Coordinates of C-alpha atoms in Angstrom, one line a residue:
M454 CA 134.1 297.7 144.8
K455 CA 136.9 300.3 145.1
V456 CA 138.9 300.2 141.7
L457 CA 142.2 302.6 141.0
Q458 CA 142.5 302.6 137.3
I459 CA 146.4 303.4 136.1
C460 CA 146.6 304.7 132.6
H461 CA 149.5 305.7 130.3
K462 CA 147.4 308.0 128.5
P463 CA 144.1 309.8 129.3
P464 CA 141.0 307.9 128.2
L465 CA 139.4 310.8 127.1
P466 CA 139.4 312.4 124.6
A467 CA 139.2 309.1 123.1
I468 CA 141.4 309.9 119.9
D469 CA 142.4 306.3 119.4
G470 CA 141.6 302.9 119.9
G471 CA 143.7 302.4 123.3
C472 CA 141.9 305.2 124.6
L473 CA 138.4 304.0 123.6
A474 CA 139.4 300.6 125.3
M475 CA 140.4 302.2 128.4
N476 CA 137.1 304.6 128.5
D477 CA 135.2 301.7 127.9
I478 CA 136.2 300.1 131.1
S479 CA 136.0 303.1 133.1
N480 CA 132.3 303.7 131.9
G481 CA 131.4 300.0 132.8
L482 CA 132.8 300.3 136.1
I483 CA 131.1 303.2 136.9
K484 CA 127.9 301.8 135.4
K485 CA 128.2 298.8 138.0
G486 CA 128.4 301.1 141.1
C487 CA 132.4 300.7 141.3
D488 CA 134.0 303.4 143.3
L489 CA 136.5 304.3 140.5
K490 CA 139.6 306.5 140.7
I491 CA 141.8 307.0 137.6
L492 CA 145.4 308.3 137.6
T493 CA 146.9 308.8 134.1
L494 CA 150.1 309.9 132.6
S495 CA 149.8 313.0 130.4
T496 CA 152.2 313.1 127.3
A497 CA 152.7 315.6 124.1
K498 CA 151.1 313.0 122.0
H499 CA 148.2 312.3 124.4
P500 CA 147.8 315.4 126.7
F501 CA 145.5 315.6 129.6
Q502 CA 142.7 318.3 128.4
K503 CA 140.5 319.2 131.3
N504 CA 138.4 321.6 129.4
K505 CA 137.1 318.7 127.2
L506 CA 136.1 316.6 130.1
S507 CA 132.6 316.8 131.5
D508 CA 131.9 317.8 134.9
N509 CA 130.3 314.5 135.5
Y510 CA 133.2 312.4 134.2
L511 CA 135.7 314.4 136.4
R512 CA 133.2 313.8 139.3
T513 CA 132.9 310.1 138.7
T514 CA 136.6 309.1 137.9
K515 CA 138.3 311.7 140.2
I516 CA 140.8 311.8 137.5
E517 CA 144.3 312.9 138.2
H518 CA 147.3 313.4 135.9
V519 CA 151.0 314.0 136.0
E520 CA 152.9 315.7 133.1
I521 CA 155.7 313.1 131.3
D522 CA 158.1 313.9 128.4
T523 CA 158.0 310.7 126.7
N524 CA 159.3 311.9 123.2
L525 CA 162.2 309.9 121.7
K526 CA 165.6 311.5 122.7
P527 CA 168.9 310.6 120.6
S528 CA 170.8 310.9 123.6
A529 CA 168.7 308.9 125.9
A530 CA 168.5 306.0 123.5
F531 CA 172.1 306.1 123.0
F532 CA 173.2 305.6 126.7
N533 CA 170.1 303.2 127.2
L534 CA 172.5 301.0 124.7
F535 CA 174.7 300.5 127.7
S536 CA 172.1 299.2 130.0
S537 CA 170.0 296.0 129.8
E538 CA 166.7 298.0 130.3
S539 CA 164.0 298.6 127.7
Y540 CA 163.9 302.0 126.5
N541 CA 160.5 301.7 125.3
I542 CA 159.3 301.0 128.6
N543 CA 161.6 303.4 130.6
R544 CA 160.0 306.5 128.9
F545 CA 156.9 305.9 130.7
Y546 CA 158.7 306.0 134.2
S547 CA 157.9 309.6 136.4
K548 CA 159.2 309.6 139.9
E549 CA 156.1 311.8 140.5
F550 CA 153.8 309.8 139.0
E551 CA 155.0 307.0 141.4
E552 CA 154.6 309.2 144.3
K553 CA 151.0 310.0 143.5
I554 CA 150.2 306.4 143.1
I555 CA 151.6 305.6 146.6
S556 CA 149.9 308.6 148.0
Q557 CA 146.5 307.2 146.5
L558 CA 147.5 303.5 147.7
K559 CA 148.3 305.1 151.5
S560 CA 145.2 306.9 151.8
N561 CA 142.6 304.6 150.2
Q562 CA 141.6 301.1 150.6
F563 CA 141.5 299.6 147.0
D564 CA 139.9 296.1 146.2
I565 CA 141.3 296.3 142.7
V566 CA 144.3 298.0 141.2
H567 CA 143.9 297.9 137.2
L568 CA 147.0 298.5 135.3
E569 CA 146.0 299.8 131.6
S570 CA 148.9 298.4 129.3
L571 CA 152.4 297.2 129.7
F572 CA 153.8 300.8 130.0
V573 CA 152.4 301.3 133.5
V574 CA 154.2 297.9 135.0
P575 CA 157.3 299.8 135.8
Y576 CA 154.9 300.9 138.7
L577 CA 154.3 297.4 139.6
R578 CA 156.8 297.0 142.4
V579 CA 155.5 300.1 144.6
I580 CA 152.0 299.1 144.1
Q581 CA 152.8 295.8 145.6
E582 CA 154.5 297.2 148.5
N583 CA 151.6 299.4 149.5
T584 CA 148.8 297.7 148.7
T585 CA 147.0 294.6 149.5
A586 CA 144.4 295.0 146.9
K587 CA 144.4 292.5 143.8
I588 CA 146.3 293.6 140.8
V589 CA 144.9 293.0 137.5
Y590 CA 146.9 293.6 134.3
R591 CA 144.7 295.0 131.2
A592 CA 146.7 293.6 128.1
H593 CA 145.8 295.5 125.2
N594 CA 148.0 293.3 123.1
I595 CA 151.3 291.6 123.2
E596 CA 153.8 294.3 122.9
Q597 CA 156.8 292.0 121.8
Q598 CA 154.7 290.7 119.0
I599 CA 154.4 294.0 117.5
W600 CA 158.1 295.0 117.6
W601 CA 159.1 291.6 116.4
E602 CA 156.9 292.2 113.4
K603 CA 158.7 295.8 112.8
Y604 CA 162.1 294.0 113.2
E605 CA 160.9 291.3 110.5
Q606 CA 159.5 294.1 108.1
C607 CA 162.8 296.5 108.2
K608 CA 165.0 296.3 105.4
N609 CA 167.6 298.9 106.8
P610 CA 170.3 296.5 108.2
L611 CA 171.7 299.3 110.7
K612 CA 167.8 300.0 111.8
K613 CA 167.0 296.2 111.8
S614 CA 169.8 295.8 114.4
Y615 CA 168.4 298.3 116.8
L616 CA 164.9 297.1 116.3
K617 CA 166.0 293.6 117.3
L618 CA 167.8 295.1 120.6
L619 CA 164.5 296.8 121.3
Y620 CA 162.6 293.8 120.7
Q621 CA 164.9 291.6 123.0
R622 CA 164.4 294.0 125.9
L623 CA 160.8 294.5 125.6
K624 CA 160.4 290.8 125.3
R625 CA 162.5 290.3 128.4
F626 CA 160.7 292.7 130.3
E627 CA 157.3 291.5 129.2
D628 CA 158.0 287.9 130.0
K629 CA 159.3 288.8 133.3
H630 CA 156.3 290.4 134.5
L631 CA 153.8 287.7 132.9
N632 CA 152.9 286.0 136.2
S633 CA 153.5 289.0 138.7
F634 CA 149.9 290.0 138.7
D635 CA 146.8 288.3 140.3
G636 CA 145.2 288.4 136.8
I637 CA 145.2 289.2 133.5
A638 CA 142.3 290.8 131.6
A639 CA 143.3 290.4 127.8
I640 CA 141.6 292.0 124.7
S641 CA 141.2 288.7 122.8
Q642 CA 141.2 284.9 123.4
M643 CA 144.2 284.8 121.0
D644 CA 146.4 287.1 123.1
I645 CA 145.5 284.9 126.0
Q646 CA 146.5 281.6 124.0
Q647 CA 150.0 283.5 123.1
M648 CA 150.8 284.6 126.7
K649 CA 150.1 281.0 127.7
K650 CA 153.0 280.0 125.1
L651 CA 154.9 282.3 126.7
G652 CA 154.7 281.0 130.1
C653 CA 152.0 282.8 131.6
T654 CA 150.3 280.5 134.5
I655 CA 148.1 283.1 136.3
P656 CA 144.2 283.5 135.9
C657 CA 143.3 285.1 132.7
V658 CA 139.9 286.3 131.3
E659 CA 139.2 287.7 127.8
V660 CA 137.5 291.3 128.0
P661 CA 137.3 292.5 124.7
F662 CA 136.4 296.0 123.7
S663 CA 132.9 296.1 124.2
I664 CA 129.7 298.2 122.4
N665 CA 126.9 299.8 124.0
P666 CA 124.5 299.5 121.1
N667 CA 122.8 302.5 122.2
T668 CA 125.4 304.8 121.4
Y669 CA 125.9 303.5 117.9
Y670 CA 123.0 304.6 115.3
P671 CA 123.4 303.5 111.9
T672 CA 122.2 305.7 109.1
S673 CA 119.2 304.6 107.2
S674 CA 119.7 307.0 104.0
N675 CA 123.5 305.8 103.1
T676 CA 123.4 304.2 99.5
S677 CA 126.8 304.7 98.9
N678 CA 128.8 301.5 97.5
D679 CA 132.2 303.7 97.6
L680 CA 135.2 302.4 99.7
F681 CA 136.5 304.0 102.9
Y682 CA 139.6 303.4 105.1
L683 CA 140.1 304.9 108.7
G684 CA 142.9 304.5 111.1
S685 CA 145.7 306.2 112.8
L686 CA 148.6 306.4 110.4
D687 CA 151.1 307.0 112.9
W688 CA 150.9 303.3 113.5
I689 CA 153.2 301.4 111.4
P690 CA 150.9 298.3 110.8
N691 CA 147.9 300.7 109.8
L692 CA 150.0 302.6 107.2
E693 CA 151.9 299.6 105.9
G694 CA 148.5 298.0 105.5
L695 CA 147.1 300.9 103.8
N696 CA 150.3 301.4 101.4
W697 CA 150.0 297.7 100.5
F698 CA 146.2 298.1 99.2
L699 CA 146.8 301.2 97.3
E700 CA 150.1 299.4 95.6
N701 CA 148.2 296.0 95.1
C702 CA 144.5 296.7 94.6
W703 CA 143.6 300.3 93.8
E704 CA 145.0 300.4 90.2
N705 CA 143.2 297.2 89.3
L706 CA 140.0 298.4 91.0
V707 CA 139.8 302.0 89.6
T708 CA 140.4 300.7 85.9
I709 CA 137.3 298.2 86.2
Y710 CA 135.3 300.4 88.0
P711 CA 136.2 304.1 87.0
N712 CA 133.6 305.8 89.4
L713 CA 134.8 304.2 92.1
K714 CA 136.1 306.3 95.3
L715 CA 138.2 305.2 98.1
H716 CA 137.9 308.0 101.1
I717 CA 140.9 307.9 103.6
A718 CA 140.9 309.6 106.9
G719 CA 142.9 309.2 109.9
K720 CA 145.3 311.3 112.3
S721 CA 148.9 311.9 111.7
M722 CA 148.5 311.2 108.0
P723 CA 152.1 311.4 106.5
E724 CA 152.6 313.7 103.3
S725 CA 153.0 310.4 101.1
I726 CA 149.2 309.8 101.7
S727 CA 147.6 313.3 102.4
N728 CA 149.3 314.4 99.0
L729 CA 148.3 311.8 96.9
N730 CA 146.8 312.8 93.7
T731 CA 145.4 309.2 92.1
K732 CA 142.0 308.9 90.9
G733 CA 139.2 308.0 92.7
I734 CA 141.1 308.7 96.0
V735 CA 139.6 311.1 98.4
I736 CA 141.7 312.6 101.4
H737 CA 139.7 313.6 104.6
G738 CA 142.8 313.6 106.8
E739 CA 142.2 313.8 110.6
V740 CA 138.3 314.0 111.1
L741 CA 136.5 315.5 114.2
D742 CA 134.0 312.9 114.6
A743 CA 134.7 309.3 113.5
M744 CA 131.6 307.7 114.4
E745 CA 129.9 310.4 111.9
F746 CA 132.7 309.8 109.4
I747 CA 131.7 305.9 109.4
R748 CA 128.0 306.4 109.4
E749 CA 128.4 308.6 106.2
Q750 CA 130.5 305.9 104.3
G751 CA 130.0 302.8 102.5
I752 CA 132.2 299.4 102.5
M753 CA 134.9 299.6 105.1
I754 CA 138.4 298.3 104.1
V755 CA 140.8 296.9 106.8
P756 CA 144.0 295.8 105.2
L757 CA 146.2 294.8 108.3
F758 CA 149.1 292.4 108.3
S759 CA 150.8 292.7 111.6
G760 CA 150.0 293.7 115.3
S761 CA 148.1 292.0 117.8
G762 CA 144.9 292.8 119.9
I763 CA 141.3 293.7 118.6
R764 CA 140.4 296.1 116.0
I765 CA 138.1 298.6 117.9
K766 CA 137.2 300.4 114.6
V767 CA 136.1 297.1 113.1
L768 CA 133.8 296.7 116.1
E769 CA 132.3 300.2 115.6
G770 CA 131.9 299.9 112.0
M771 CA 130.0 296.5 112.5
A772 CA 127.8 298.4 115.1
L773 CA 127.1 301.2 112.4
E774 CA 125.8 298.5 110.1
K775 CA 128.9 298.8 107.9
A776 CA 130.0 295.8 105.5
I777 CA 133.5 295.2 106.1
I778 CA 136.5 293.5 104.2
G779 CA 139.7 292.9 106.3
T780 CA 142.5 290.6 106.5
T781 CA 142.4 287.5 109.0
K782 CA 144.7 289.9 111.2
A783 CA 142.2 292.7 111.1
M784 CA 139.3 290.3 112.2
E785 CA 141.3 288.3 114.8
G786 CA 139.5 288.1 118.1
I787 CA 136.2 288.7 116.0
P788 CA 134.9 285.4 115.0
I789 CA 132.7 286.5 112.2
T790 CA 131.4 284.2 109.5
K791 CA 130.9 285.4 105.9
K792 CA 127.2 286.9 106.5
E793 CA 128.8 289.1 108.9
G794 CA 131.9 290.4 107.0
C795 CA 134.5 289.4 104.3
I796 CA 137.9 288.1 105.1
A797 CA 140.4 289.0 102.3
D798 CA 144.3 288.1 102.7
T799 CA 145.6 288.9 98.9
A800 CA 145.0 291.5 96.4
D801 CA 142.7 288.9 94.6
D802 CA 140.6 288.4 97.6
F803 CA 140.0 292.1 98.5
C804 CA 139.2 292.8 94.5
E805 CA 136.5 290.0 94.5
A806 CA 135.0 291.1 97.9
I807 CA 134.8 294.5 96.8
K808 CA 133.3 293.6 93.5
K809 CA 130.8 291.5 95.1
L810 CA 129.6 294.3 97.6
H811 CA 130.2 297.2 95.2
L812 CA 127.6 295.5 92.7
N813 CA 125.2 294.3 95.1
K814 CA 123.8 297.0 97.4
D815 CA 121.2 294.5 98.8
L816 CA 124.2 292.3 100.1
Q817 CA 126.0 295.1 101.4
I818 CA 123.0 296.1 103.5
E819 CA 122.4 292.6 104.8
M820 CA 126.0 292.0 105.7
G821 CA 126.1 295.2 107.8
K822 CA 122.7 294.4 109.6
N823 CA 124.1 291.1 110.4
A824 CA 127.4 292.7 111.5
R825 CA 125.4 295.0 114.2
I826 CA 123.4 292.0 115.5
F827 CA 126.7 289.9 115.8
V828 CA 128.4 292.9 117.9
K829 CA 125.3 293.3 119.9
K830 CA 125.6 289.3 120.9
H831 CA 129.1 289.0 121.3
F832 CA 130.6 292.6 122.3
N833 CA 127.7 293.8 124.7
N834 CA 129.0 296.0 126.9
D835 CA 126.8 295.0 130.1
E836 CA 127.9 291.4 129.6
I837 CA 131.6 292.1 129.3
I838 CA 132.0 294.3 132.3
N839 CA 129.9 291.5 134.4
Q840 CA 132.6 289.1 133.3
L841 CA 135.2 291.4 134.4
M842 CA 133.6 292.2 137.8
E843 CA 133.2 288.5 138.4
F844 CA 137.0 287.9 137.5
Y845 CA 138.0 290.5 140.1
S846 CA 135.6 289.0 142.8
T847 CA 137.3 285.4 141.9
I848 CA 141.3 286.2 141.9

């Protein structure tokens, strides 16, 4: 099967969850014998870095990129006010990238064109005009839901008004294209249900982020009963969740357990976090190896209250046998029981779960082992890619 995977940012280096999810698909398709071609945009935030890619990756993906400036520009944002188009989406349009897509479609007979995220959907029209391949939209989340939550949470009246405009235009774009593909590969069953509520009638399949257990090696020597947080802090829901935990839980916890530590790591850390001088909090900043950081830590906390999709760091933590305490939102798409993790939606819930695990190392270890078993059963890479391949064949 010949597949063209079109990405809005390079899958590698995998510096965030979106990159991991795209690379997960790439690796799975190659492993199943697909003839894969990757076209990707390269931005200042997510640049294409050939020197960080292996010769084998370059050979098997035949990856090509086009540079694009997606930085927010006040003048462009201002003039966009007088159009009906989504500024969020328009920033990812490049004539050069469009021409590269057309060139590939004209010189190759692809079976599948796999679109990674809503931000490459602006190229849908030229794809449809230049290929008979089936087009599959990989929905990493429901973008309009994220922007609705940003609008709802904003306190500044002027900014709130602008966020509402951005939300309305993004929603219009997302809703308009829901039935424009041959199929949708969503990252969670909850996202499929939400898309159906929005009017989606085309075939959908759940293709969550998958785990290859052989690449996740838990440590047997870690005995830490401290807490840790890992997340990209340029994503507003992550920052808001962490701030909520610090404001509503930490003071109470460190009063009861004076020796308790909270290790915080993540890229794009604002000064409000990096300059914290609070008892028990250890700031690591951006870490070179996220998996190694997780492996060395104790209990993972995931205080998340908005966003959609699936939390890849939660699955990675589970694969590394970490006991995890997260909100219902954080565990969305991961149907755990109390044997595999703790769900906490209030400050009292978090404090109680932390107390239980902090004081009972055996329970922490048992929960971590159950979590790994759960991930191996429900998020196994081979089985999930098989589901995607079957979906490709039936649409």
